[in-house]
PDB file of C-alpha atoms in Angstrom:
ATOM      1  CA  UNK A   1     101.198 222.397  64.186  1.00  0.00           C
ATOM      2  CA  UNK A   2     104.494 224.107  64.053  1.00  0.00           C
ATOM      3  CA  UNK A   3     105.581 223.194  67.394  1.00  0.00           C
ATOM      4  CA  UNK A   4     104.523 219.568  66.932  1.00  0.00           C
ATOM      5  CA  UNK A   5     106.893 219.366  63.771  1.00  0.00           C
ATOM      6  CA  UNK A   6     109.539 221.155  65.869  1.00  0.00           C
ATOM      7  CA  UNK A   7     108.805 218.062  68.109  1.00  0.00           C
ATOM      8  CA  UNK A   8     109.185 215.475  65.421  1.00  0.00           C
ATOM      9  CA  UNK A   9     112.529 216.728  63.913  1.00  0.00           C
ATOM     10  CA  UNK A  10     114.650 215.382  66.914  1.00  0.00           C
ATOM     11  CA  UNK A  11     113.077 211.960  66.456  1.00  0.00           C
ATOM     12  CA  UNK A  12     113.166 212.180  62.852  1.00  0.00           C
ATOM     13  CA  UNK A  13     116.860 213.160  63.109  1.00  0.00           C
ATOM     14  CA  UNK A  14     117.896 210.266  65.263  1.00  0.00           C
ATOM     15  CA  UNK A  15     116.336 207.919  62.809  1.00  0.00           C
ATOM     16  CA  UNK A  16     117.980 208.774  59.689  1.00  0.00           C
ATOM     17  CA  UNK A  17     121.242 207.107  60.649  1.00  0.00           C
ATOM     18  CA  UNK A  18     119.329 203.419  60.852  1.00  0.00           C
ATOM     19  CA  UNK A  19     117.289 204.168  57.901  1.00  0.00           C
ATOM     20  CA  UNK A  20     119.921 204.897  55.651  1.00  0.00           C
ATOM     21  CA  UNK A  21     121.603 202.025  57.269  1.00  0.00           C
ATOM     22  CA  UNK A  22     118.532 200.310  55.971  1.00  0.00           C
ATOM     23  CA  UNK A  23     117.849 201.430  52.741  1.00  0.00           C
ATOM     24  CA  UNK A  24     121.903 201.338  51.256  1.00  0.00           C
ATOM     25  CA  UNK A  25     122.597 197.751  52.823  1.00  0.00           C
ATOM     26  CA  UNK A  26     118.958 195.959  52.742  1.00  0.00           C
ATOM     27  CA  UNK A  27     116.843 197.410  50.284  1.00  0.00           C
ATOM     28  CA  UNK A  28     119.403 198.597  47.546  1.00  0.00           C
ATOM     29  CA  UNK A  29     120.800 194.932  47.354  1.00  0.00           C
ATOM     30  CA  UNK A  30     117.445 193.585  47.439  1.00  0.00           C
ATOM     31  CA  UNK A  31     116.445 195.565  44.494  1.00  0.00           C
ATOM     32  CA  UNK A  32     119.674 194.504  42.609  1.00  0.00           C
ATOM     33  CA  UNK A  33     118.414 190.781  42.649  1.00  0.00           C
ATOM     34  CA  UNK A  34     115.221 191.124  42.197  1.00  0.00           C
ATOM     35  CA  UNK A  35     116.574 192.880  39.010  1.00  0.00           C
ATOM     36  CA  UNK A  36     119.087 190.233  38.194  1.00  0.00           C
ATOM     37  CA  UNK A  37     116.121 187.749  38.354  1.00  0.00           C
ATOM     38  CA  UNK A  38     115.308 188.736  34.394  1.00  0.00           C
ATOM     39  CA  UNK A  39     117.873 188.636  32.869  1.00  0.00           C
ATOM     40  CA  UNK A  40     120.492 186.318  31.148  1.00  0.00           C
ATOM     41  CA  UNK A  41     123.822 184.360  32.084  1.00  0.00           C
ATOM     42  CA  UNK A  42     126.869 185.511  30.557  1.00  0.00           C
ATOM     43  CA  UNK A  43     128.992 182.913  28.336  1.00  0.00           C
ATOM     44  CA  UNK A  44     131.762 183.168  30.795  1.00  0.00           C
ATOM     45  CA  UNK A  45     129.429 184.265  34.103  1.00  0.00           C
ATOM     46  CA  UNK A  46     127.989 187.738  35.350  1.00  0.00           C
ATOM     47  CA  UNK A  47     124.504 189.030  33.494  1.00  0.00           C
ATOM     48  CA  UNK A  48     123.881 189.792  30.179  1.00  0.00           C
ATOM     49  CA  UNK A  49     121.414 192.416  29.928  1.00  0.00           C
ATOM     50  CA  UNK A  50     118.567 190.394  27.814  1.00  0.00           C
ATOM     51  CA  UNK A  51     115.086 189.858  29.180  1.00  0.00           C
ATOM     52  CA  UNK A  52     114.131 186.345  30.451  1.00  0.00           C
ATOM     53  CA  UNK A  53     112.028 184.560  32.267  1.00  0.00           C
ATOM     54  CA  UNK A  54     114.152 181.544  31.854  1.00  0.00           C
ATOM     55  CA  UNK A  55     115.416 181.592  35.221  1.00  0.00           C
ATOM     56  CA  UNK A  56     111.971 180.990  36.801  1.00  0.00           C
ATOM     57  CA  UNK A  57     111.114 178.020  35.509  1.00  0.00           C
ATOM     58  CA  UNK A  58     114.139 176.679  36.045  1.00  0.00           C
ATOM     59  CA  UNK A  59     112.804 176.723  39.769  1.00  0.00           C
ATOM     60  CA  UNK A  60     110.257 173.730  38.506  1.00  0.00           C
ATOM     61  CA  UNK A  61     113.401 170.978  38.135  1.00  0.00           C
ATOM     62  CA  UNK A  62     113.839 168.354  40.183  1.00  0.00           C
ATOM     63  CA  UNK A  63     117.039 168.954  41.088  1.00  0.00           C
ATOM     64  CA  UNK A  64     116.226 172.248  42.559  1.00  0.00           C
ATOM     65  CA  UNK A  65     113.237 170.985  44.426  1.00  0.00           C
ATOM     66  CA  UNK A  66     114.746 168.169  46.094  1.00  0.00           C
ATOM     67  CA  UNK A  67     117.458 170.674  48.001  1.00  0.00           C
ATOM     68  CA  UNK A  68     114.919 172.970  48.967  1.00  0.00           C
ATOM     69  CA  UNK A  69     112.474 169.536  50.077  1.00  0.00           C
ATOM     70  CA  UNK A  70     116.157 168.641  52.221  1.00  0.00           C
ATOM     71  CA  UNK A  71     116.396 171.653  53.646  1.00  0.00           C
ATOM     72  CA  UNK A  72     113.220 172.426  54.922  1.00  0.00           C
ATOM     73  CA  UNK A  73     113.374 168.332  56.358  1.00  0.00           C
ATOM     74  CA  UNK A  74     116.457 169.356  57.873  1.00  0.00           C
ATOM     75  CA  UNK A  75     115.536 172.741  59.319  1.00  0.00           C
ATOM     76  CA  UNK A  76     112.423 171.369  60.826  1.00  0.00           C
ATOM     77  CA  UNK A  77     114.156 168.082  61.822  1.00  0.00           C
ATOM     78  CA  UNK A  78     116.393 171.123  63.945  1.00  0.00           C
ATOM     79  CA  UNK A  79     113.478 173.044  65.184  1.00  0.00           C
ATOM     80  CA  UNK A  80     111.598 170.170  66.541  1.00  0.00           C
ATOM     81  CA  UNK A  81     114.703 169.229  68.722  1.00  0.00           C
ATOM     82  CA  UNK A  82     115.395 172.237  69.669  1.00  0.00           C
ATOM     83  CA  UNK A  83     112.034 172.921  71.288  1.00  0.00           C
ATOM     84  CA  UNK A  84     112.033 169.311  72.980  1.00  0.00           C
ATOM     85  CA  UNK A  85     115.552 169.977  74.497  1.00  0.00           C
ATOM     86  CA  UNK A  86     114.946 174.307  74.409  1.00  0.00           C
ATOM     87  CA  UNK A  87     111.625 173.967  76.545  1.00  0.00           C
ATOM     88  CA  UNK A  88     112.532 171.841  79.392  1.00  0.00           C
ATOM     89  CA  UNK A  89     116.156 173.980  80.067  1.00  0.00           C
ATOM     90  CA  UNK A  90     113.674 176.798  79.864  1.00  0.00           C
ATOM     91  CA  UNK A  91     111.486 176.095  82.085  1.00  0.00           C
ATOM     92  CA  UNK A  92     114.511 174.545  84.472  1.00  0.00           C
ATOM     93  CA  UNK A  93     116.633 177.852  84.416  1.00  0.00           C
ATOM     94  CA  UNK A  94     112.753 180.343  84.921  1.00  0.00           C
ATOM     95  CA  UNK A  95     112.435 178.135  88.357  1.00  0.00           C
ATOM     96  CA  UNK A  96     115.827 178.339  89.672  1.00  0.00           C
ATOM     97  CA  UNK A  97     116.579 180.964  92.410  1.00  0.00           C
ATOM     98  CA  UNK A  98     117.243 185.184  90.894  1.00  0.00           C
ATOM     99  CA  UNK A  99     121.253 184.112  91.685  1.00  0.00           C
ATOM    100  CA  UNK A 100     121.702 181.093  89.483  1.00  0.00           C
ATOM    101  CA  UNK A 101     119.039 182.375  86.693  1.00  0.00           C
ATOM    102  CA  UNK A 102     121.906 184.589  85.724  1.00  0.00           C
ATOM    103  CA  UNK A 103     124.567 182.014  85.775  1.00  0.00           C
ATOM    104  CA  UNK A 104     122.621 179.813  83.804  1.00  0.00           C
ATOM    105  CA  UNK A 105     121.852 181.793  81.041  1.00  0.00           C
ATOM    106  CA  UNK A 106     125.596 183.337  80.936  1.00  0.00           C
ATOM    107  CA  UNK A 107     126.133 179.872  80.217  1.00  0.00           C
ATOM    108  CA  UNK A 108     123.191 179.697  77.690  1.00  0.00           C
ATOM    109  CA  UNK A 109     124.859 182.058  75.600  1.00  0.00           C
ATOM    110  CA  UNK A 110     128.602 181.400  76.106  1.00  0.00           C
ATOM    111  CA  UNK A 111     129.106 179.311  72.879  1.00  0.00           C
ATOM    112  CA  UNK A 112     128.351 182.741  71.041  1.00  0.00           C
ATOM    113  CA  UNK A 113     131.351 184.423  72.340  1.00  0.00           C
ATOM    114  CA  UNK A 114     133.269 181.791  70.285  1.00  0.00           C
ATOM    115  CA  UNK A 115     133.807 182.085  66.058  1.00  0.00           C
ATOM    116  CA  UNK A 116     130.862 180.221  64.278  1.00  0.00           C
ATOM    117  CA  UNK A 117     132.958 178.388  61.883  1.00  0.00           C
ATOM    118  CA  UNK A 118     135.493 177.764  64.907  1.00  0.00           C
ATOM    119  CA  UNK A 119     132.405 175.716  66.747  1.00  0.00           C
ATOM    120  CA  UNK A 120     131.853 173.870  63.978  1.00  0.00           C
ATOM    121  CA  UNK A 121     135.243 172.352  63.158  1.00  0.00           C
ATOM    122  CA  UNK A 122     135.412 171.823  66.806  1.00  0.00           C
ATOM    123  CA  UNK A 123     132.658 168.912  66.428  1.00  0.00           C
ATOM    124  CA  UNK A 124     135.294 167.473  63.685  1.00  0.00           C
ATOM    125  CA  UNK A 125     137.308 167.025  66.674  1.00  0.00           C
ATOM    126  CA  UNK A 126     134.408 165.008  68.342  1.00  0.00           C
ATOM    127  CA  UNK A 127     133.084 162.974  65.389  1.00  0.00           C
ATOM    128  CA  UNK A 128     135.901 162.481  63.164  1.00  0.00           C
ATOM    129  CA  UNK A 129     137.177 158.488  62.938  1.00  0.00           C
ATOM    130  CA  UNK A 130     139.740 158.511  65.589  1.00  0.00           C
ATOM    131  CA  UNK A 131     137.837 161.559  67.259  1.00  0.00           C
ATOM    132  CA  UNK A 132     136.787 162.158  71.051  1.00  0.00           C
ATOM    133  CA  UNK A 133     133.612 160.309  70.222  1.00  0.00           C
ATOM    134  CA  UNK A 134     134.592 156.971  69.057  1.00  0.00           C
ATOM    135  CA  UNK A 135     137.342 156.570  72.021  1.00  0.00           C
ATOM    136  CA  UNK A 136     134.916 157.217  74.855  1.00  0.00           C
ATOM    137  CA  UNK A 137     132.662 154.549  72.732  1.00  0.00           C
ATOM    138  CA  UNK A 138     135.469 152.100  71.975  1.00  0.00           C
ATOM    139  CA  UNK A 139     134.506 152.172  68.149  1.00  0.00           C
ATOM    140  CA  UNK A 140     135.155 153.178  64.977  1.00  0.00           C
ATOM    141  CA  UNK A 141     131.989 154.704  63.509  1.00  0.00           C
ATOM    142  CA  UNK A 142     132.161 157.556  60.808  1.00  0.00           C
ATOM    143  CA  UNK A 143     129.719 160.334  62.256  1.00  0.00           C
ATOM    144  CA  UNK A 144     131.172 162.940  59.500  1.00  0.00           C
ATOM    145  CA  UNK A 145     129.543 163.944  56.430  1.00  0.00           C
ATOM    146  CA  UNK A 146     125.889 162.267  57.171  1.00  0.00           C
ATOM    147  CA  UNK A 147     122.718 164.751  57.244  1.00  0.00           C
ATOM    148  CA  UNK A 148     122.040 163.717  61.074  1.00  0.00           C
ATOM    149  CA  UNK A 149     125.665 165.619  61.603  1.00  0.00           C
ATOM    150  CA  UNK A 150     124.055 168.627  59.993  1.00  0.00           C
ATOM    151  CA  UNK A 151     121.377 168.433  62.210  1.00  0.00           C
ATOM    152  CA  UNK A 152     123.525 168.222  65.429  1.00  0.00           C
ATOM    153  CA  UNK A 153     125.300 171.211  64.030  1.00  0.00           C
ATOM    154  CA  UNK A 154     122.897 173.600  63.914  1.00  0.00           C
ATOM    155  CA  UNK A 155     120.910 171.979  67.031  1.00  0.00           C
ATOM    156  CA  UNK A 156     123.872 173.111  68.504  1.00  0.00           C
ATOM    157  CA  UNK A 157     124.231 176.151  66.785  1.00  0.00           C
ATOM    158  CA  UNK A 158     121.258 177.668  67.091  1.00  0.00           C
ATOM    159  CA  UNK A 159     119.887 176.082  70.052  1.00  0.00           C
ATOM    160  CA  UNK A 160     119.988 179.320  72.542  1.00  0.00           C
ATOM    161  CA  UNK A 161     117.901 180.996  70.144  1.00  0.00           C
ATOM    162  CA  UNK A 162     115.607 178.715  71.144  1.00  0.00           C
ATOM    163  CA  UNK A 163     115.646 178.859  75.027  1.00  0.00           C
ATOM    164  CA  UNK A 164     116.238 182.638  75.529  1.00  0.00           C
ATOM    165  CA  UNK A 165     112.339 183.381  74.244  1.00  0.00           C
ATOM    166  CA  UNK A 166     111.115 180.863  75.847  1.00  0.00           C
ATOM    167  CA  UNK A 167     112.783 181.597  79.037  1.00  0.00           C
ATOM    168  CA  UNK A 168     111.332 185.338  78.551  1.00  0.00           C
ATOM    169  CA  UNK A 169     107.827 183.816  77.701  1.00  0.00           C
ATOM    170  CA  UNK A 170     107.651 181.456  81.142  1.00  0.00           C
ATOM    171  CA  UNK A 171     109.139 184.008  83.565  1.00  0.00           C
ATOM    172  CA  UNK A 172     106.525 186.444  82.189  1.00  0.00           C
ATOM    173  CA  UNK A 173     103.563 184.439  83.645  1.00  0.00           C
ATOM    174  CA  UNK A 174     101.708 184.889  86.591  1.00  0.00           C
ATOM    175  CA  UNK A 175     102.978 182.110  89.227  1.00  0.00           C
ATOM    176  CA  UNK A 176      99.549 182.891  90.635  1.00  0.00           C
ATOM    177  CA  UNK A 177      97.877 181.085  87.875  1.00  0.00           C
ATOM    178  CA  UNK A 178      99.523 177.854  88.150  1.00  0.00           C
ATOM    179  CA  UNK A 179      99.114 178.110  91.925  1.00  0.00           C
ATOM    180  CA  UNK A 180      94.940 178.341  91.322  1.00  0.00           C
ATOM    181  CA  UNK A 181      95.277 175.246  88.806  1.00  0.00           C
ATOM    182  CA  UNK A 182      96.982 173.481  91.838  1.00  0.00           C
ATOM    183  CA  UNK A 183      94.684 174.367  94.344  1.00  0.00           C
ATOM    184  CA  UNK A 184      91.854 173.314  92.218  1.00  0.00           C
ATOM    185  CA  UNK A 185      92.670 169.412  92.191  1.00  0.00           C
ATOM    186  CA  UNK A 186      94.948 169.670  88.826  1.00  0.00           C
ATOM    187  CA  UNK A 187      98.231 167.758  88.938  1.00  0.00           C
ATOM    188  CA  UNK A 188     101.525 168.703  87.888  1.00  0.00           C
ATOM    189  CA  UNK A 189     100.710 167.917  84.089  1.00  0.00           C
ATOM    190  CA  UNK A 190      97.699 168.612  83.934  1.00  0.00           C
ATOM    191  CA  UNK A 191      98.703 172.471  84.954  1.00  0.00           C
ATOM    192  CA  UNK A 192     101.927 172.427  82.170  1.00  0.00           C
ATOM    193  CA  UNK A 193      99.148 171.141  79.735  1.00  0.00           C
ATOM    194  CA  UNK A 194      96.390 173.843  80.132  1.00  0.00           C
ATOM    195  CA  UNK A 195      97.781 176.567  81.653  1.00  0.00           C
ATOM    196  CA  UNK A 196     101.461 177.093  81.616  1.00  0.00           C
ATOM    197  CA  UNK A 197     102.090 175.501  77.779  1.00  0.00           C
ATOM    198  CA  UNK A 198      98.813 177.829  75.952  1.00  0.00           C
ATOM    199  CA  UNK A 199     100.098 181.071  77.692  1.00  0.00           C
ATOM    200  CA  UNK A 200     103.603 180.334  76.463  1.00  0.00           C
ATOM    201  CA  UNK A 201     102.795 179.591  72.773  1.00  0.00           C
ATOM    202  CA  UNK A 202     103.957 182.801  71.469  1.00  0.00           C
ATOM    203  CA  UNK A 203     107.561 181.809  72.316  1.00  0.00           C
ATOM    204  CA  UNK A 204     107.430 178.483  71.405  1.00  0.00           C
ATOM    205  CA  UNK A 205     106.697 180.582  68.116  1.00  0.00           C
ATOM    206  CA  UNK A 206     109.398 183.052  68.263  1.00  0.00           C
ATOM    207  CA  UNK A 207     111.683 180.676  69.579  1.00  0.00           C
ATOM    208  CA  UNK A 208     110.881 178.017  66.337  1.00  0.00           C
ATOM    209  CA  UNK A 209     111.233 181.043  63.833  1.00  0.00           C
ATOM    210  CA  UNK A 210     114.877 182.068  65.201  1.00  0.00           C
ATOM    211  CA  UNK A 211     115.744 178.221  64.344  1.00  0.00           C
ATOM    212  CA  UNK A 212     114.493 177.233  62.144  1.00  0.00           C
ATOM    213  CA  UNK A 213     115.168 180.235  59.479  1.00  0.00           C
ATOM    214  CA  UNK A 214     118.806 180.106  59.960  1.00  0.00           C
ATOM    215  CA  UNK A 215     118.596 176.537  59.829  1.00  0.00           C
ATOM    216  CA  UNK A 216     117.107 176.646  56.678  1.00  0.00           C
ATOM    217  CA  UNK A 217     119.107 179.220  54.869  1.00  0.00           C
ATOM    218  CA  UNK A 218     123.035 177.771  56.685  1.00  0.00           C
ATOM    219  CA  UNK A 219     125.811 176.837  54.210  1.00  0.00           C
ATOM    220  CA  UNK A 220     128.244 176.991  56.587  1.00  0.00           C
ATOM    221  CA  UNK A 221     127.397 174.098  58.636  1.00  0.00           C
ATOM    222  CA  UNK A 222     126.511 171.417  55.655  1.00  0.00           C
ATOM    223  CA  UNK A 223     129.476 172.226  54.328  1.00  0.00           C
ATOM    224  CA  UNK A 224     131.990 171.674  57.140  1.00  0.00           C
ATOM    225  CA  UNK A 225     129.992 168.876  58.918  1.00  0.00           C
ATOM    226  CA  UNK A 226     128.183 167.625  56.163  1.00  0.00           C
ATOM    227  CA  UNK A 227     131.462 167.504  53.548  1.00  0.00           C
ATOM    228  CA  UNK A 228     129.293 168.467  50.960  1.00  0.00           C
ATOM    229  CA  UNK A 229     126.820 165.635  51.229  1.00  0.00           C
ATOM    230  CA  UNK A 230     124.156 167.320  52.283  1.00  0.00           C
ATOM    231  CA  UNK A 231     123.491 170.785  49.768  1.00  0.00           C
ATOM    232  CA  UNK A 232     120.984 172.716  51.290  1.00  0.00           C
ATOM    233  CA  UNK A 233     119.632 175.888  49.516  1.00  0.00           C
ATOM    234  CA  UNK A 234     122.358 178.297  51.411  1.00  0.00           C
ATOM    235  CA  UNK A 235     124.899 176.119  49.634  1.00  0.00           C
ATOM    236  CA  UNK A 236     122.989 176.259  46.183  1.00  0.00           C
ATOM    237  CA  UNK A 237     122.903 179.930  46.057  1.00  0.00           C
ATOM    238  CA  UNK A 238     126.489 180.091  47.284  1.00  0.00           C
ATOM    239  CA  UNK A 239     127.524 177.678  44.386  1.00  0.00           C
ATOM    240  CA  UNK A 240     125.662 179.344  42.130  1.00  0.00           C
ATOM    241  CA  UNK A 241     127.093 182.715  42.761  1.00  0.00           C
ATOM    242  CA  UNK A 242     130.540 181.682  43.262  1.00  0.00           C
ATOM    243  CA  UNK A 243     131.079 178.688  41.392  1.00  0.00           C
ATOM    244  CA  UNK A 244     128.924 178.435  38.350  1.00  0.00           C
ATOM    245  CA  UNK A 245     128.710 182.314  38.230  1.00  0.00           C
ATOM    246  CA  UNK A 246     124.864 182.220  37.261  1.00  0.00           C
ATOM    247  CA  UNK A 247     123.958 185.309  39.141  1.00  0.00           C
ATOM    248  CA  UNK A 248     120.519 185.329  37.318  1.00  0.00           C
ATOM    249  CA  UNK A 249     119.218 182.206  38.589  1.00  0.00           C
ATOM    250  CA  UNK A 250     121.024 183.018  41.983  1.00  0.00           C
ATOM    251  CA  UNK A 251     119.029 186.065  42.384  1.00  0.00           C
ATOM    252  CA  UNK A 252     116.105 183.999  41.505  1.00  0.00           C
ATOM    253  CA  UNK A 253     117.084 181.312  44.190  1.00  0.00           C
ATOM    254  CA  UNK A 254     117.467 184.196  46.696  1.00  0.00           C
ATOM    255  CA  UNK A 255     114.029 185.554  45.812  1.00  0.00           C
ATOM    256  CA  UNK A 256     112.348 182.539  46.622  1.00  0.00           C
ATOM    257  CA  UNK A 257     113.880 181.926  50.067  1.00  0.00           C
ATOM    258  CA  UNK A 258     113.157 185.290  51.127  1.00  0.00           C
ATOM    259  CA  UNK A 259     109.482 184.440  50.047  1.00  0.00           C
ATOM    260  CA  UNK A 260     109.664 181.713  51.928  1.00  0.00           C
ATOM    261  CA  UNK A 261     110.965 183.341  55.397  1.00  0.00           C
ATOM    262  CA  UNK A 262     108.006 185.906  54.392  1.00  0.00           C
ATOM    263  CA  UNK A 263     105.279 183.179  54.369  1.00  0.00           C
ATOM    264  CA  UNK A 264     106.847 182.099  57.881  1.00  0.00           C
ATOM    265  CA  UNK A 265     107.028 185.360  59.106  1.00  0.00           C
ATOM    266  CA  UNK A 266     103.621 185.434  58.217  1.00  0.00           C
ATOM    267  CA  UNK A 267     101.942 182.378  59.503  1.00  0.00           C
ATOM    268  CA  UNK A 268     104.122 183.084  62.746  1.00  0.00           C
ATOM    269  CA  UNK A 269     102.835 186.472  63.113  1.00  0.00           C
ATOM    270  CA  UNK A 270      99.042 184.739  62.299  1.00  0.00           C
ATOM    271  CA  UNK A 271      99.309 181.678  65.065  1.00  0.00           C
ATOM    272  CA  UNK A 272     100.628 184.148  67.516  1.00  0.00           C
ATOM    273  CA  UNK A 273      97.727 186.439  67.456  1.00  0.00           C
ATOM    274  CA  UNK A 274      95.328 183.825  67.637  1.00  0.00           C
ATOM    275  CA  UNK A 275      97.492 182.383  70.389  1.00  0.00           C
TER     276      UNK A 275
END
């Protein structure tokens, strides 16, 4: 028993660096708004230390509702498109020779070598009035500041985080099996449709949950391309923190989108099992 604890101590020893990582930069400021959640707005901002469950049903306005309704419309507006365009240069780049794999998904994830907020004002360049857009069109169509611009945004975005697990789920499969549904009289479609598509449902899975969650919580994008237009709920917590200085109902706004990436995390984890 000794020498097994003797054993454990160099694990044990390597993890304490990430766990303290963990618990002073994840759990401690979790705690602090979850405990922010009770309590009151200050006159001029901050908390005042009195007990309230004000802030909760606050949750129940209109207002509120319809940003989270937009966002979650918007995210899964993104997600959608990104698996229609994600699965096809998926499949594309797990067919190509060992050679040009490589190129192709250097090129995959290029755009992340670049600032975020840099790649967004760079579609500015493209969709703004007199912008790269309209003169290739010969028009003067204002593509700024609409909710579809959000949505190209963050298609954009977050698009590789689409393709790279479902790259990793389609090179994973046997060719073998798609070579018996050929042999057997299926056609082309008929092999994507039962054999190749079920056996790569858990990264159409993973691949939906790294887009759409970003998606869903992302101030940065509505606010460059969408001017403000479009608030989603990353841009109502940020206003509320910064702006209106109602940490209380900001902690309670935080709460409930981390409840909702929970439930997702959830029914992800459920549909890929039964996958």
């Amino acid at each position: 028993m000794n020498g097994r604890r003797r054993a454990l101590l160099p694990a044990f020893a390597f993890l304490t660096p990430g766990l303290l990582y963990l618990l002073v930069l994840l759990l401690v400021p979790l705690a602090l708004v979850l405990g922010y959640t009770v309590f009151r707005r200050g006159r001029f901002g901050g908390v005042v230390y009195e007990f309230t469950t004000e802030n909760f049903t606050r949750l129940a306005d209109s207002l509120y509702l319809t940003v989270v309704l937009d966002s979650l419309k918007i995210a899964a507006i993104t997600t959608v498109l990104a698996l229609l365009i994600g699965y096809p240069t998926a499949y594309l780049i797990a067919s190509l020779p060992k050679k040009w794999k490589t190129i192709a998904l250097v090129a995959i994830v290029l755009p992340f070598w670049t600032n975020f907020i840099i790649r967004a004002y760079a579609w500015i360049m493209l969709l703004s009035g007199p912008g790269i857009v309209n003169s290739l069109l010969g028009t003067e169509l204002e593509l700024l500041y609409k909710q579809g611009t959000v949505v190209v945004g963050l298609l954009y975005s977050y698009l590789p985080l689409m393709v790279l697990p479902l790259y990793a789920a389609i090179e994973r499969l046997d060719p073998q099996l798609r070579e018996a549904s050929a042999n057997l009289g299926a056609s082309a479609f008929t092999t994507f449709r039962k054999v190749t598509l079920p056996l790569t449902v858990p990264g159409v899975l993973t691949g939906s949950l790294f887009v759409f969650v970003p998606s869903f919580g992302n101030f940065v994008i509505p606010e460059i391309l969408g001017g403000g237009k479009s608030v989603m709920v990353g841009n109502l917590i940020r206003n509320e923190f910064l702006v209106a200085r109602d940490w209380p109902f900001g902690a309670v706004l935080t709460l409930a989108l981390i409840a909702v990436l929970v439930v997702l995390l959830m029914i992800q984890s459920w549909a890929a099992r039964r996958a």
